[in-house]
N, CA, C and O of each residue as an XYZ file, in Angstrom:
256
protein
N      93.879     64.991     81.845
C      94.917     65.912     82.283
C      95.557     66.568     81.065
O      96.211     65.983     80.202
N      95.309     67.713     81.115
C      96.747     68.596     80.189
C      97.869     68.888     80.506
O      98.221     69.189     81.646
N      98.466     68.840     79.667
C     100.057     69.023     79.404
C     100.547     69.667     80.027
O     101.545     69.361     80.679
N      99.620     71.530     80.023
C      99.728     72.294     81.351
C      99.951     72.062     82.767
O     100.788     72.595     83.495
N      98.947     71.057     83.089
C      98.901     70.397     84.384
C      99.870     69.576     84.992
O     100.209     69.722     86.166
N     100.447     68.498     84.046
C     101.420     67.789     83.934
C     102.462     68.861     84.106
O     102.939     68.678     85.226
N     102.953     69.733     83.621
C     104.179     70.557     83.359
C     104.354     71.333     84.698
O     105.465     71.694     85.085
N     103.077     71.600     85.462
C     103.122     72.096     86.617
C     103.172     71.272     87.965
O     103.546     71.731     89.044
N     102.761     70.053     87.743
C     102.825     68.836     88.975
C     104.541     69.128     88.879
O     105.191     69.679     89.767
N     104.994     68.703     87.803
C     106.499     67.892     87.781
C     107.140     69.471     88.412
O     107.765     69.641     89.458
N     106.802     70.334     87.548
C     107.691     72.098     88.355
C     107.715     71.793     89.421
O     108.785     71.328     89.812
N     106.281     71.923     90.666
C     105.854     72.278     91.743
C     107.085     71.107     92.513
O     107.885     71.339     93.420
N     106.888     70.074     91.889
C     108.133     68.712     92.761
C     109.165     68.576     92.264
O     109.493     67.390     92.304
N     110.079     69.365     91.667
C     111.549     69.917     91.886
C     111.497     70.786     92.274
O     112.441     70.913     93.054
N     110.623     72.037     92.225
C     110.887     73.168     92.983
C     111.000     72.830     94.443
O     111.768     73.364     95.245
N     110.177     71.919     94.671
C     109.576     71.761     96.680
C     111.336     70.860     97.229
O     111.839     70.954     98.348
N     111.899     70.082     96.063
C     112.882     69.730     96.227
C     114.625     70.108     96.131
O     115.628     69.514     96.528
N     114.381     71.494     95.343
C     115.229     72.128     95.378
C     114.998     72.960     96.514
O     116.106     73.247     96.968
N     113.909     73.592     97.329
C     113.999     74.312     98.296
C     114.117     73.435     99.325
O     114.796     73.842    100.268
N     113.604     72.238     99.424
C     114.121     71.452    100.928
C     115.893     71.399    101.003
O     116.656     71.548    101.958
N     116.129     71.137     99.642
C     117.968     70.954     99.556
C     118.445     71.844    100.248
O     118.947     71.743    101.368
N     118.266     73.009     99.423
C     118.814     74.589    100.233
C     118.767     74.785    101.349
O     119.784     75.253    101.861
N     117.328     74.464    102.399
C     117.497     75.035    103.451
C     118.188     73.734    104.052
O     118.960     74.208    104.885
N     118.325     72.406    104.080
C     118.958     71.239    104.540
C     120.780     71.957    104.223
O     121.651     71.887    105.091
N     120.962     72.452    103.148
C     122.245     72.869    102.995
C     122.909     73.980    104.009
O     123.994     73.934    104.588
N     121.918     74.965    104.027
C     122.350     76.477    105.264
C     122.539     75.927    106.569
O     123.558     76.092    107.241
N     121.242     75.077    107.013
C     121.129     74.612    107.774
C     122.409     73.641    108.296
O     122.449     73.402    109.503
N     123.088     73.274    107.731
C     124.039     72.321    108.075
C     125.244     72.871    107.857
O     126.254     72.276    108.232
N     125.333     74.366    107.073
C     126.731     75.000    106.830
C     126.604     76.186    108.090
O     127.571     76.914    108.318
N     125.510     76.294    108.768
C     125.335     77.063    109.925
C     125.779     76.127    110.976
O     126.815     76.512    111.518
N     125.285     74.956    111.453
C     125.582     74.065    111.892
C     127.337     73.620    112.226
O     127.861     73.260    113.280
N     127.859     73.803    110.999
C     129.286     73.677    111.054
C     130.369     74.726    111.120
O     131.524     74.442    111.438
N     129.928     76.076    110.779
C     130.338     77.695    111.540
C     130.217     77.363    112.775
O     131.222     77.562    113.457
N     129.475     76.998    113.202
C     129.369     77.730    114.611
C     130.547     76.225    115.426
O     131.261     76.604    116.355
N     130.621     75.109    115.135
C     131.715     74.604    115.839
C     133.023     74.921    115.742
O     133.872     74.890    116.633
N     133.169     75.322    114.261
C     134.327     75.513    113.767
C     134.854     76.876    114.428
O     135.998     77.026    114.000
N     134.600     77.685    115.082
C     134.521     78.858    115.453
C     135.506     78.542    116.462
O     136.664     78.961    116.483
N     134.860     77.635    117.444
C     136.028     77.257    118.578
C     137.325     77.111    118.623
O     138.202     77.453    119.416
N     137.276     76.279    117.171
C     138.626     75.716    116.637
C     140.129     76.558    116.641
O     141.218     76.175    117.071
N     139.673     78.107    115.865
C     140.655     78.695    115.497
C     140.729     79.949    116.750
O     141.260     81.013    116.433
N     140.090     79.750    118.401
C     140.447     80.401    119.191
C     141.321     80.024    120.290
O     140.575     79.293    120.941
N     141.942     80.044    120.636
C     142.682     79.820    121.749
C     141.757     79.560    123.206
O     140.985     80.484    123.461
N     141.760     78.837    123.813
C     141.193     78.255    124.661
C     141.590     78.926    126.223
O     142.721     78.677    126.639
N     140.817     79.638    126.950
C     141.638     80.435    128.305
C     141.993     79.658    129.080
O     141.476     78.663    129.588
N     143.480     80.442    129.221
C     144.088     79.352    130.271
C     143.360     78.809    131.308
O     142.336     79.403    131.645
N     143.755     77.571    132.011
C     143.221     76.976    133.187
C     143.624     77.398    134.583
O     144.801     77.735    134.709
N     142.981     77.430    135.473
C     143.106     78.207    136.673
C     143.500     77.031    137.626
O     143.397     75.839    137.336
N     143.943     77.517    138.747
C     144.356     76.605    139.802
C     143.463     76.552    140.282
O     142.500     77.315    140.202
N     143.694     75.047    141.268
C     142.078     74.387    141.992
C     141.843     75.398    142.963
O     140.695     75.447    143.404
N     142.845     76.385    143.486
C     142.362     77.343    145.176
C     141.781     78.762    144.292
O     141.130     79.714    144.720
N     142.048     78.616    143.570
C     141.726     80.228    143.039
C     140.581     80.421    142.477
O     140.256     79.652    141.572
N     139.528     81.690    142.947
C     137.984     81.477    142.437
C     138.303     82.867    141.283
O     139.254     83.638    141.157
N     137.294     82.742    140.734
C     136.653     83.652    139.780
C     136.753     85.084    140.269
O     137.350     86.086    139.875
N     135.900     84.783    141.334
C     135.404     85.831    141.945
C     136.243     86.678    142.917
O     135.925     86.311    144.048
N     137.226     87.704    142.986
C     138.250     88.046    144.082
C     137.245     88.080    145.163
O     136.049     87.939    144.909
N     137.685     88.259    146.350
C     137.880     87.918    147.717
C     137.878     89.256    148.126
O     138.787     89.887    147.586
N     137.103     89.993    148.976
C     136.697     91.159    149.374
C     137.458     91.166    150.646
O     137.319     90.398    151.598
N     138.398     92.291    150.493
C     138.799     92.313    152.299
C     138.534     92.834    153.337
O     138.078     93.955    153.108
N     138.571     92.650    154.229
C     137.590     93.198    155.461
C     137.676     94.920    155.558
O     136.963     95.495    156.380
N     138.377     95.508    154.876
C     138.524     97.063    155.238
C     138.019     97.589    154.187
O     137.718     98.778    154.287
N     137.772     96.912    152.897
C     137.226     97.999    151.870
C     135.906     97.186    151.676
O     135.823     96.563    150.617
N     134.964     97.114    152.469
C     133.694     96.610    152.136
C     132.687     98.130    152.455
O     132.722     98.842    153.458
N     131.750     98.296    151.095
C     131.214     99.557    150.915
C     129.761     99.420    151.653
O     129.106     98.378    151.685
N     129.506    100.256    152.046
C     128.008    100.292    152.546
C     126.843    100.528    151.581
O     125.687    100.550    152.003
């Protein structure tokens, strides 16, 4: 083995280990945006148990 060879094993396995870091790093700072997101919104108020989503159509304005 030459020195060359040697100099390129050891590169190739910090490089492969500095790029697993990085994407393990985004990956986990993406990971923690997106919960944290919730955090600083206000949460919509809660609705009463009789009241739907959906209004209630009344018998005189139903469209054809």
């Amino acid at each position: 083995m030459t020195l060359n060879s040697i100099i390129n094993m050891v590169l190739r396995r910090l490089v492969s280990r500095a790029v697993n870091a990085g994407v393990t790093a985004g990956i986990s700072a993406v990971a923690k945006r997106g919960k944290g997101q919730g955090a600083g919104h206000r949460a919509p108020p809660a609705r009463q148990a009789g009241s739907s989503r959906i209004p209630s159509v009344k018998p005189g304005r139903r469209q054809s």
